[in-house]
Amino acid sequence: MSQPDPKTLDEVAQLRAELDEANYQYYILDDPQLTDIAYDRKLKRLQELEAAYPSLVTEDSPTQRVGAAPESSFPAIEHAVPMLSLDNAFSEQDIQAFAQRVAERLETQVDELTFACEPKLDGAAVSLVYEQGVLVTGATRGDGRTGEGITSNLRTLRSIPLKLRARHVPELLEVRGEAIMSHAGFEALNQQARENGDKVFANPRNAAAGSLRQLDPRVTARRPLDFHAYQLVRLQPDMGDDSHSALMRRLKELGFRSSTELAVVKGPQGIIDYCRRLGETRDQLGYDIDGVVIKVDDLRLQRELGFVARAPRWAIAFKFPAQEETTRVNDVEFQVGRTGAITPVARLEPVSVAGVTVSNATLHNADEIERLGVMIGDTVAIRRAGDVIPQVVRVDTTQRPPDARKIEFPVRCPVCDAEVERLENEAVARCSGGLYCPAQRKEALKHFASRRALDIDGLGEKLIDQLVERDWVKTPADLFYLEAAQLAELPRMGVRSSTKLIDALARSRQTTLSRFIYALGIREVGEATAANLARHFGTLDALLQASVAALESVEDVGPIVATHVHTFFSQPHNRETIAALKAAGLTWDEAEVTRAVQLLEGQTWVLTGTLESMTRDEGKARLQALGAKVSGSVSRKTACLVAGEAAGSKLAKAEQMGVEVIDESAFLERLAKWERAAREETP
């Protein structure tokens, strides 16, 4: 087997350094500097070199994060320093008693003591050992003295450094922390599980623990896990830090993420104030915590206080109220969201969860009802985590009463009685009432008035809210019968603003067929699809009469979008609203649509960066008018990419794929030439 030459060794070292720095910036500092495509390109190159020269593969290489071969079992690892538990405090009186005990043992004034306070993360505790700056073992807490060796799994977490970031690394370092899953990551993981028909996790803590104990590290690598360091237990040689808060700063310098909520406070009142503040803002953290960890900050005083049984005398955990409780499902109602989504909501026997009285919980959709096996009358466990709506996580079938009733999902909208649409392979059912359904009214009007639709200047979100709440506007057609004197009665409007809005409404009556179709808010019909429909059918009447098969013949319209369009136009309420809009004076030149010359038909373009002479939306509209499809991503089908100022990853990807790239000046020249040619060729 050939050996790598010095040039290859240098390239490998450079790639590893750049990838380590990129991981640190992204996962620890939350300040990414390297684009995703550049990162992937460097990682692929390093993988190629390590495949060509296997002797170059080391445990601290960034390539090792993708996951090694599956384990048959986890080895037992004895902790050099036991992973002890903490005594708990449940009230402010408990906190005062703890601080007083510490002061008495140290023979000092309680108000003079300083404490380090930080969130008690609700995940899975792990311990990491580094030798000569390289991660060698990682283990679970286990029974506190012996844990499971899950080193291969922990290597896949990008927030765990495989190699410490320091010029002079310690010979030995052991750090402990919590592997957690954010609320966003947890919801995404469960959503994917629902779509795949897999079992969902009950809460982020279980999801984190289960992800770490996968025998196949490649599964762990796909899970959205983060590591937060909270204690440095062994450090050789000593680096002179004299407090817990200083050690946390040291860990950050070495490449670890520690809590940004850590604070050093004075006396028991400082602790109580911190706990109150964190309790009030815990919903905004984005991850689960179940309390506050309180430690004497001074390391010398920690050593003097020592330990008792299985807990240190110098630390305690203040526990917040539980976020999971059991209660009874009294009924299930179905709510219609702003986009028409039908959501089953369980009406519960009121119960206090994390200090908040909960009487409703989401059941998500019909698939979730079936997965849970929940019935009306069941006893269920509900969970409230962060700002997530309380949800039913499991059913206690042993307590099911004889009169429990099956939950029947509606086939008609409970608000407007329109047909409920649920396509194959989709979890969410939706009302097809669209423009008519009162539950969707505000959202439909906002979309209808938006810049890319009818572009009604001055008709913003707050004004729409007022118009709907006063029952002045029920459908978009009602907008065109408003009067300036009427509008002037609204707060912050006045005669001038009212007159300007009436003028804007008058101007918006003259539009284009493609804008009108887009303004209707048909599900999954964006600007490009609306333009294709207008171009293909030429008139609104032809579009209204089109079958699903006819709709599928339109460029970029597949079976799903065709079904959405056909269902929308089949609803009598939607047809009535369209007729009312035409009666209100909305017009467009349908003939012009059919005569337009499509010089760029069949071409896909991409716009990126900032354009000086126009917005990207304006550039997109001009390309679409010439028949081009405008995409948001670069692929091998891309005909050309227009690169404006500060173009980023799309430009790099286009150059890598050999896609033609032009600047704004060349783009303007081509547009002018094509638009002139289109006008000359138009009959």
XYZ file of C-alpha atoms in Angstrom:
683
model
C 0.000 0.000 0.000
C 1.417 3.383 -1.021
C 2.293 5.942 1.636
C 1.106 9.564 1.505
C 3.652 12.142 0.399
C 4.358 15.325 2.425
C 2.013 17.379 0.222
C -0.887 15.000 0.988
C -0.082 15.065 4.713
C -0.168 18.857 4.656
C -3.493 18.866 2.786
C -5.056 16.441 5.281
C -3.877 18.545 8.226
C -5.206 21.727 6.590
C -8.598 20.180 5.793
C -8.996 18.869 9.351
C -8.101 22.252 10.834
C -10.590 24.067 8.576
C -13.386 21.569 9.285
C -12.751 21.661 13.058
C -12.863 25.457 12.981
C -16.095 25.388 10.947
C -17.707 22.984 13.447
C -16.656 25.209 16.350
C -18.040 28.352 14.690
C -21.337 26.664 13.780
C -22.115 24.483 16.811
C -20.406 26.347 19.670
C -20.373 30.012 18.642
C -23.570 29.892 16.526
C -21.675 32.043 14.013
C -21.048 29.985 10.830
C -18.420 31.388 8.455
C -18.120 28.518 5.971
C -20.996 27.851 3.555
C -22.641 24.417 3.621
C -21.423 23.584 0.148
C -17.848 24.590 0.965
C -17.971 22.467 4.138
C -19.329 19.465 2.233
C -16.667 19.880 -0.459
C -13.836 19.891 2.109
C -15.301 16.928 4.010
C -15.645 14.918 0.792
C -12.050 15.660 -0.147
C -10.821 14.533 3.292
C -12.870 11.328 3.014
C -11.290 10.640 -0.395
C -7.763 11.096 0.981
C -8.451 8.899 4.017
C -9.952 6.211 1.776
C -6.842 6.298 -0.419
C -4.518 6.231 2.616
C -6.263 4.349 5.503
C -3.227 4.902 7.736
C -4.221 8.591 7.891
C -7.539 7.875 9.651
C -7.452 8.984 13.287
C -10.098 9.041 16.018
C -10.170 12.833 16.061
C -10.733 13.220 12.309
C -13.925 15.127 11.339
C -14.823 12.192 9.062
C -15.457 10.019 12.119
C -18.610 11.969 13.036
C -20.743 10.173 10.443
C -20.877 7.036 12.597
C -18.842 3.853 12.795
C -20.009 0.272 12.303
C -22.800 -0.947 14.629
C -21.865 -2.168 18.123
C -22.953 -5.566 19.404
C -23.169 -4.165 22.961
C -21.781 -1.301 25.055
C -18.710 -1.908 27.238
C -18.821 -1.044 30.933
C -16.710 1.967 31.903
C -15.889 2.712 35.543
C -15.904 6.417 36.352
C -12.627 7.593 37.891
C -14.695 10.163 39.804
C -18.252 8.981 40.625
C -21.120 10.798 38.865
C -23.070 11.740 41.977
C -26.639 12.946 42.238
C -27.689 16.254 43.801
C -30.018 16.827 46.716
C -33.210 18.632 45.694
C -34.888 21.850 46.768
C -38.559 22.412 45.990
C -39.229 25.797 47.569
C -37.571 29.104 48.376
C -37.424 27.981 51.996
C -35.395 24.938 50.896
C -32.953 27.254 49.080
C -32.533 29.439 52.174
C -31.976 26.342 54.326
C -29.272 25.050 51.945
C -27.435 28.368 51.923
C -27.633 28.570 55.710
C -26.184 25.045 56.111
C -23.272 25.978 53.843
C -22.619 29.208 55.780
C -22.693 27.445 59.143
C -20.270 24.731 58.007
C -17.898 27.375 56.609
C -18.424 29.636 59.654
C -19.213 32.670 57.506
C -22.081 35.070 56.857
C -24.673 33.585 54.491
C -25.102 36.830 52.539
C -21.369 36.923 51.779
C -21.363 33.583 49.933
C -21.283 33.520 46.109
C -23.065 30.814 44.131
C -22.957 29.788 40.461
C -26.481 29.203 39.112
C -27.334 27.608 35.757
C -30.263 25.746 34.153
C -30.682 22.082 35.055
C -30.845 20.578 31.598
C -33.351 17.777 31.027
C -31.477 15.271 28.893
C -28.956 12.477 29.337
C -25.828 12.974 31.466
C -22.531 11.839 29.918
C -18.854 11.988 30.828
C -16.034 12.626 28.325
C -12.345 11.846 28.884
C -9.565 13.478 26.835
C -5.916 12.415 26.829
C -3.338 14.709 25.250
C -6.246 16.753 23.948
C -7.996 13.908 22.074
C -11.358 12.336 23.015
C -10.697 8.745 24.110
C -13.849 7.641 25.960
C -17.411 8.757 26.504
C -19.859 7.118 28.878
C -23.351 7.391 30.333
C -23.976 8.037 34.042
C -25.121 4.440 34.643
C -25.338 3.797 38.390
C -22.977 6.691 39.109
C -19.902 4.492 39.420
C -20.078 2.466 36.203
C -21.594 3.617 32.923
C -21.967 2.364 29.373
C -19.208 3.200 26.911
C -20.915 5.039 24.030
C -17.811 6.721 22.603
C -18.663 5.975 18.963
C -22.095 7.542 19.353
C -20.802 10.626 21.145
C -18.255 11.238 18.384
C -21.169 11.958 16.032
C -22.278 15.020 18.056
C -20.742 18.055 16.346
C -20.953 20.085 19.560
C -18.467 17.653 21.169
C -14.880 18.459 20.128
C -12.936 15.411 19.002
C -9.772 17.393 19.725
C -9.425 20.228 22.237
C -8.920 23.758 20.927
C -5.794 24.942 22.707
C -2.153 25.510 21.881
C -1.112 23.833 25.143
C -3.666 21.112 25.830
C -3.896 19.420 29.233
C -2.548 15.899 29.550
C -5.855 14.716 31.017
C -9.284 16.282 31.096
C -12.641 14.860 32.132
C -15.723 16.945 31.444
C -19.342 16.189 32.201
C -22.440 17.551 30.611
C -25.873 16.863 29.217
C -26.835 15.576 25.783
C -30.125 17.302 24.929
C -32.533 17.723 22.066
C -34.040 21.132 21.329
C -37.797 21.594 21.013
C -37.418 22.281 17.271
C -35.257 19.190 16.758
C -37.643 17.041 18.809
C -40.708 18.187 16.849
C -38.910 17.574 13.531
C -37.797 14.089 14.655
C -41.319 13.116 15.714
C -42.856 14.585 12.569
C -40.526 12.472 10.469
C -41.434 9.421 12.580
C -45.143 10.072 12.018
C -44.622 10.384 8.269
C -42.655 7.104 8.226
C -45.161 5.325 10.456
C -42.533 4.869 13.187
C -42.912 5.202 16.948
C -42.686 8.766 18.232
C -40.820 9.821 21.379
C -42.750 10.971 24.445
C -40.447 13.882 25.267
C -37.048 15.387 24.346
C -35.324 13.709 27.331
C -36.359 10.222 26.208
C -35.449 11.100 22.625
C -31.944 12.187 23.682
C -31.330 9.136 25.869
C -32.677 6.743 23.239
C -30.577 8.347 20.515
C -27.373 7.958 22.533
C -27.958 4.263 23.174
C -28.356 3.205 19.551
C -26.148 0.243 18.726
C -25.659 1.741 15.264
C -23.830 5.100 15.625
C -25.065 6.105 12.164
C -28.562 6.389 13.644
C -27.256 8.676 16.400
C -25.535 10.807 13.760
C -28.913 11.557 12.167
C -30.495 12.716 15.441
C -30.542 16.453 16.351
C -28.469 16.196 19.546
C -26.411 18.867 21.331
C -23.927 18.613 24.188
C -23.724 21.251 26.945
C -20.831 21.001 29.408
C -21.623 21.696 33.068
C -18.671 20.395 35.111
C -14.916 19.888 34.808
C -14.017 17.048 37.189
C -10.398 16.180 36.283
C -7.696 18.436 34.870
C -3.989 17.617 34.729
C -2.003 19.720 35.085
C -4.044 22.260 37.039
C -4.432 25.516 35.091
C -4.990 27.830 38.048
C -8.766 28.342 37.882
C -10.226 29.039 41.328
C -14.006 28.907 40.724
C -16.682 26.887 38.935
C -17.553 29.884 36.740
C -13.878 30.213 35.727
C -13.767 26.503 34.826
C -16.825 26.987 32.591
C -15.022 29.804 30.784
C -11.991 27.512 30.457
C -14.143 24.796 28.886
C -15.481 27.279 26.356
C -11.906 28.183 25.383
C -11.179 24.471 24.909
C -14.074 24.128 22.444
C -17.091 23.176 24.534
C -20.531 24.739 24.700
C -21.580 25.741 28.203
C -24.687 27.500 29.422
C -25.094 31.114 28.381
C -27.543 31.418 31.298
C -24.865 30.784 33.950
C -24.686 33.603 36.523
C -22.761 34.185 39.747
C -25.029 35.553 42.493
C -24.632 36.523 46.126
C -26.493 35.005 49.055
C -29.795 33.088 49.154
C -31.802 36.053 47.853
C -29.589 36.180 44.744
C -30.316 32.475 44.171
C -34.063 32.989 44.627
C -34.118 35.947 42.236
C -32.253 33.884 39.611
C -34.666 30.945 39.975
C -37.643 33.254 39.586
C -36.196 34.887 36.445
C -35.345 31.560 34.834
C -38.741 30.151 35.728
C -40.405 33.064 33.948
C -38.273 32.711 30.794
C -37.791 28.918 30.601
C -40.353 28.683 27.776
C -38.113 30.887 25.614
C -34.932 28.802 25.916
C -35.817 26.409 23.094
C -34.942 23.298 25.135
C -36.227 21.555 28.266
C -34.962 22.324 31.751
C -36.412 20.955 34.949
C -34.814 23.304 37.441
C -31.692 25.223 38.483
C -28.342 23.798 39.592
C -26.876 25.857 42.434
C -23.181 25.476 43.353
C -20.825 27.246 45.725
C -18.672 29.032 43.144
C -15.331 28.972 45.034
C -13.490 25.664 44.378
C -11.509 25.913 47.634
C -14.759 26.154 49.570
C -16.190 23.203 47.597
C -13.263 21.058 48.728
C -13.701 22.219 52.331
C -17.418 21.351 52.283
C -16.865 17.896 50.793
C -19.548 15.232 50.285
C -22.198 13.403 52.212
C -23.441 9.962 51.127
C -24.083 10.246 47.342
C -24.245 14.040 47.034
C -21.935 17.050 47.444
C -22.587 19.460 50.316
C -21.713 22.419 48.081
C -24.472 21.958 45.457
C -28.220 21.490 45.240
C -30.862 21.301 42.485
C -33.943 23.497 42.688
C -36.720 21.636 40.851
C -39.432 23.332 38.815
C -42.974 21.851 38.784
C -43.424 18.788 36.536
C -44.352 19.355 32.889
C -46.251 16.090 32.482
C -49.499 15.069 34.225
C -52.438 12.699 33.717
C -56.065 13.669 33.191
C -59.266 12.604 31.377
C -60.362 13.328 27.804
C -63.911 14.715 28.096
C -64.430 15.388 24.382
C -62.646 16.093 21.091
C -63.369 19.117 18.916
C -61.976 19.996 15.511
C -60.428 23.400 14.851
C -59.803 24.918 11.423
C -56.511 26.780 11.129
C -55.707 29.838 9.032
C -54.486 27.614 6.185
C -57.472 25.249 6.388
C -55.705 22.526 8.379
C -58.165 20.502 10.490
C -56.694 19.873 13.953
C -58.331 17.631 16.568
C -58.173 19.197 20.033
C -58.805 17.157 23.174
C -60.998 18.888 25.766
C -59.546 17.771 29.085
C -60.481 17.655 32.712
C -58.470 20.733 33.846
C -55.107 19.867 35.385
C -52.100 21.932 36.522
C -48.970 21.278 34.447
C -45.779 23.216 35.278
C -47.849 25.748 37.171
C -50.304 26.340 34.305
C -53.881 25.037 34.226
C -54.341 22.987 31.045
C -57.785 22.102 29.702
C -56.943 21.535 25.997
C -54.284 19.501 24.201
C -53.556 18.911 20.524
C -53.953 15.471 18.949
C -52.248 16.669 15.715
C -54.123 14.649 13.067
C -56.012 11.448 12.274
C -52.819 9.394 12.092
C -51.807 10.515 15.580
C -55.236 9.574 16.968
C -54.847 6.108 15.458
C -51.256 5.740 16.690
C -52.165 6.707 20.242
C -55.366 4.653 20.189
C -57.015 7.421 22.176
C -60.778 7.496 22.751
C -63.134 9.995 24.389
C -63.239 9.115 28.084
C -59.645 7.829 28.257
C -57.113 8.727 30.935
C -54.095 10.225 29.196
C -50.675 11.691 29.959
C -50.259 15.224 28.660
C -47.050 17.177 28.310
C -46.349 20.875 28.205
C -42.803 21.717 27.100
C -41.692 25.273 26.462
C -44.027 27.240 24.249
C -45.243 24.060 22.515
C -49.021 23.549 22.777
C -49.806 20.825 25.354
C -50.131 17.448 23.680
C -51.325 13.962 24.537
C -48.301 11.653 24.699
C -49.805 8.319 25.770
C -53.004 6.580 26.852
C -53.582 4.471 29.980
C -55.847 1.807 28.475
C -56.099 0.024 31.851
C -58.377 2.868 33.019
C -60.593 2.991 29.904
C -64.271 3.252 30.938
C -66.969 1.026 29.360
C -68.623 4.049 27.703
C -65.442 5.310 25.945
C -66.234 6.565 22.417
C -64.228 6.364 19.213
C -63.102 9.716 17.737
C -64.677 10.309 14.296
C -62.745 12.640 11.971
C -65.069 15.038 10.044
C -65.587 14.754 6.266
C -67.069 18.298 6.073
C -65.500 21.460 7.463
C -66.988 22.178 10.920
C -66.888 25.925 10.139
C -68.105 26.333 6.541
C -69.305 22.805 5.610
C -66.967 22.603 2.613
C -65.435 19.250 1.702
C -62.472 18.148 3.833
C -59.578 17.129 1.599
C -56.883 14.660 2.598
C -54.560 13.399 -0.091
C -52.890 10.011 -0.025
C -49.597 9.982 1.937
C -50.504 13.274 3.662
C -51.119 13.414 7.404
C -53.029 16.709 7.504
C -56.652 17.040 6.369
C -57.744 20.475 5.129
C -60.896 22.438 4.492
C -61.261 23.202 0.783
C -63.447 26.271 1.495
C -60.557 28.595 0.725
C -61.782 32.144 0.123
C -65.141 31.512 1.776
C -64.281 29.722 5.025
C -64.466 32.192 7.959
C -61.647 30.376 9.768
C -59.314 31.117 6.855
C -60.620 34.622 6.159
C -57.792 36.762 7.554
C -55.054 34.636 6.017
C -56.837 34.556 2.652
C -57.210 38.357 2.632
C -53.568 38.936 3.579
C -52.458 36.731 0.721
C -54.946 38.308 -1.699
C -53.635 41.827 -0.945
C -49.923 40.902 -0.887
C -47.417 42.489 -3.243
C -47.063 39.433 -5.489
C -50.845 38.995 -5.717
C -53.160 42.030 -6.140
C -50.556 44.375 -4.591
C -53.035 46.525 -2.657
C -50.826 49.213 -1.142
C -51.815 50.180 2.413
C -53.868 47.066 3.171
C -51.685 45.584 5.888
C -52.155 42.851 8.468
C -53.489 45.070 11.281
C -56.016 46.766 9.020
C -57.247 43.405 7.717
C -57.677 42.246 11.315
C -59.884 45.277 12.019
C -61.966 44.837 8.861
C -62.640 41.178 9.626
C -63.313 41.717 13.336
C -65.882 44.431 12.499
C -67.437 42.044 9.964
C -67.006 44.626 7.190
C -65.144 42.188 4.938
C -66.128 38.526 4.629
C -64.672 37.749 1.189
C -62.067 39.547 -0.961
C -64.876 41.001 -3.104
C -66.121 42.999 -0.095
C -62.873 45.011 -0.150
C -63.940 46.786 -3.330
C -67.163 48.100 -1.799
C -65.483 49.844 1.135
C -65.833 53.635 1.296
C -63.330 56.239 2.454
C -65.712 57.693 5.065
C -66.274 54.225 6.493
C -62.539 53.484 6.693
C -61.855 56.841 8.346
C -63.721 55.575 11.437
C -60.965 53.044 12.119
C -58.152 53.833 14.578
C -55.092 55.524 12.980
C -56.719 55.779 9.573
C -58.075 59.275 8.984
C -59.337 60.789 5.725
C -55.985 60.862 3.924
C -55.065 57.203 4.638
C -58.597 56.068 3.793
C -58.571 57.886 0.456
C -55.157 56.425 -0.429
C -56.420 52.894 0.287
C -59.554 53.406 -1.851
C -57.291 54.610 -4.689
C -55.047 51.550 -4.265
C -58.071 49.253 -4.413
C -59.211 50.966 -7.605
C -55.788 50.475 -9.211
C -55.693 46.808 -8.230
C -58.885 46.095 -10.188
C -56.761 46.000 -13.354
C -54.454 42.997 -12.988
C -53.253 39.942 -14.938
C -54.726 36.470 -15.060
C -51.628 34.915 -13.490
C -51.696 37.394 -10.574
C -55.406 36.767 -10.080
C -54.920 32.988 -9.978
C -52.070 33.382 -7.480
C -54.160 35.768 -5.348
C -56.865 33.108 -4.897
C -54.520 31.248 -2.536
C -55.007 27.778 -3.988
C -52.901 25.309 -2.053
C -49.401 24.784 -3.510
C -50.078 27.196 -6.400
C -47.238 29.706 -6.303
C -46.364 32.436 -8.787
C -44.677 30.115 -11.291
C -47.551 27.606 -11.254
C -50.125 30.419 -11.568
C -48.227 31.795 -14.565
C -48.111 28.340 -16.168
C -51.855 27.855 -15.646
C -52.634 31.278 -17.129
C -50.335 30.681 -20.085
C -51.715 27.194 -20.750
C -55.473 27.897 -20.522
C -55.476 31.550 -21.584
C -58.850 32.348 -19.962
C -60.300 31.932 -16.506
C -63.369 30.142 -17.886
C -61.170 27.499 -19.527
C -59.310 26.984 -16.244
C -62.586 26.677 -14.300
C -63.771 23.905 -16.616
C -60.472 21.966 -16.656
C -60.443 18.346 -15.499
C -57.699 16.886 -13.318
C -56.221 15.224 -16.411
C -56.221 18.535 -18.302
C -54.555 20.273 -15.372
C -51.843 17.616 -15.218
C -50.873 18.474 -18.805
C -49.697 21.927 -17.644
C -45.936 22.363 -17.201
C -44.781 21.600 -13.628
C -48.305 20.606 -12.498
C -48.383 17.084 -11.098
C -51.269 14.974 -9.737
C -51.237 16.582 -6.263
C -51.339 20.204 -7.457
C -53.878 19.297 -10.147
C -56.131 17.806 -7.456
C -55.770 20.912 -5.276
C -56.716 23.201 -8.185
C -59.646 21.055 -9.303
C -60.998 20.704 -5.747
C -60.738 24.458 -5.173
C -62.654 25.387 -8.315
C -65.241 22.643 -7.663
C -66.402 24.300 -4.444
C -69.571 26.410 -5.039
C -68.491 28.967 -2.423
C -65.183 29.589 -4.212
C -66.923 30.010 -7.577
C -69.365 32.468 -5.999
C -66.463 34.504 -4.585
C -64.723 34.577 -7.987
C -67.958 35.744 -9.654
C -68.296 38.443 -6.979
C -64.751 39.656 -7.680
C -65.489 39.959 -11.387
C -68.719 41.800 -10.558
C -66.668 44.169 -8.370
C -64.714 45.197 -11.461
C -61.603 43.020 -11.483
C -60.375 42.645 -15.071
C -57.356 41.390 -17.001
C -56.374 41.098 -20.618
C -56.789 37.385 -21.276
C -55.946 37.700 -24.967
C -52.533 39.129 -24.124
C -51.692 36.001 -22.195
C -52.310 33.735 -25.146
C -50.287 35.869 -27.589
C -47.124 36.264 -25.509
C -43.960 34.910 -27.168
C -42.070 32.584 -24.799
C -38.430 32.933 -25.878
C -37.084 31.205 -22.734
C -39.622 28.383 -22.577
C -38.069 25.210 -21.151
C -35.199 27.047 -19.432
C -34.659 27.155 -15.652
C -32.962 30.234 -14.159
C -31.763 31.063 -10.653
C -31.318 34.537 -9.112
C -29.006 35.047 -6.127
C -27.466 37.955 -4.251
C -28.667 41.581 -4.307
C -29.565 43.303 -7.580
C -29.158 47.105 -7.754
C -31.534 47.999 -10.596
C -34.464 45.810 -9.499
C -35.601 43.428 -6.799
C -35.160 39.695 -7.308
C -38.955 39.401 -7.476
C -39.023 41.872 -10.385
C -36.263 39.968 -12.162
C -38.147 36.729 -11.579
C -41.365 38.204 -13.032
C -39.560 39.408 -16.181
C -37.989 35.988 -16.733
C -41.330 34.256 -16.223
C -42.949 36.614 -18.720
C -40.454 35.266 -21.264
C -41.407 31.686 -20.435
C -38.555 30.771 -18.079
C -38.985 28.820 -14.894
C -37.262 30.532 -11.937
C -36.011 28.179 -9.231
C -34.682 28.786 -5.744
C -31.904 26.196 -6.041
C -29.141 25.312 -8.483
C -29.152 21.938 -10.241
C -27.754 20.427 -13.412
C -30.971 21.531 -15.168
C -30.207 25.201 -14.441
C -29.646 27.126 -17.682
C -28.118 30.209 -16.084
C -27.499 31.810 -12.679
C -27.697 35.588 -12.237
C -25.239 36.563 -9.478
C -25.893 39.855 -7.732
C -23.914 41.493 -4.933
C -22.897 39.181 -2.038
C -23.860 35.986 -3.880
C -23.157 32.972 -1.665
C -23.476 29.194 -1.763
C -25.638 29.113 -4.925
C -22.836 30.814 -6.866
C -20.287 28.307 -5.565
C -22.557 25.389 -6.492
C -23.173 26.785 -9.999
C -19.434 27.175 -10.603
C -18.818 23.652 -9.342
C -21.474 22.227 -11.695
C -20.346 24.245 -14.697
C -23.604 26.230 -14.883
C -23.396 29.507 -16.812
C -23.072 32.506 -14.458
C -23.726 36.134 -15.467
C -23.668 39.390 -13.515
C -26.444 41.979 -13.313
C -25.117 44.038 -16.238
C -25.175 41.062 -18.620
C -28.597 40.062 -17.277
C -30.057 43.489 -18.075
C -28.604 43.411 -21.597
C -30.123 40.001 -22.304
C -33.499 40.962 -20.831
C -33.656 44.083 -23.007
C -32.782 42.082 -26.137
C -35.273 39.290 -25.421
C -38.124 41.616 -24.448
C -37.575 43.642 -27.630
C -37.598 40.468 -29.712
C -40.758 39.232 -27.964
C -42.578 42.481 -28.750
C -41.529 42.336 -32.390
C -42.622 38.700 -32.769
C -45.949 39.119 -30.957
C -48.774 39.159 -33.559
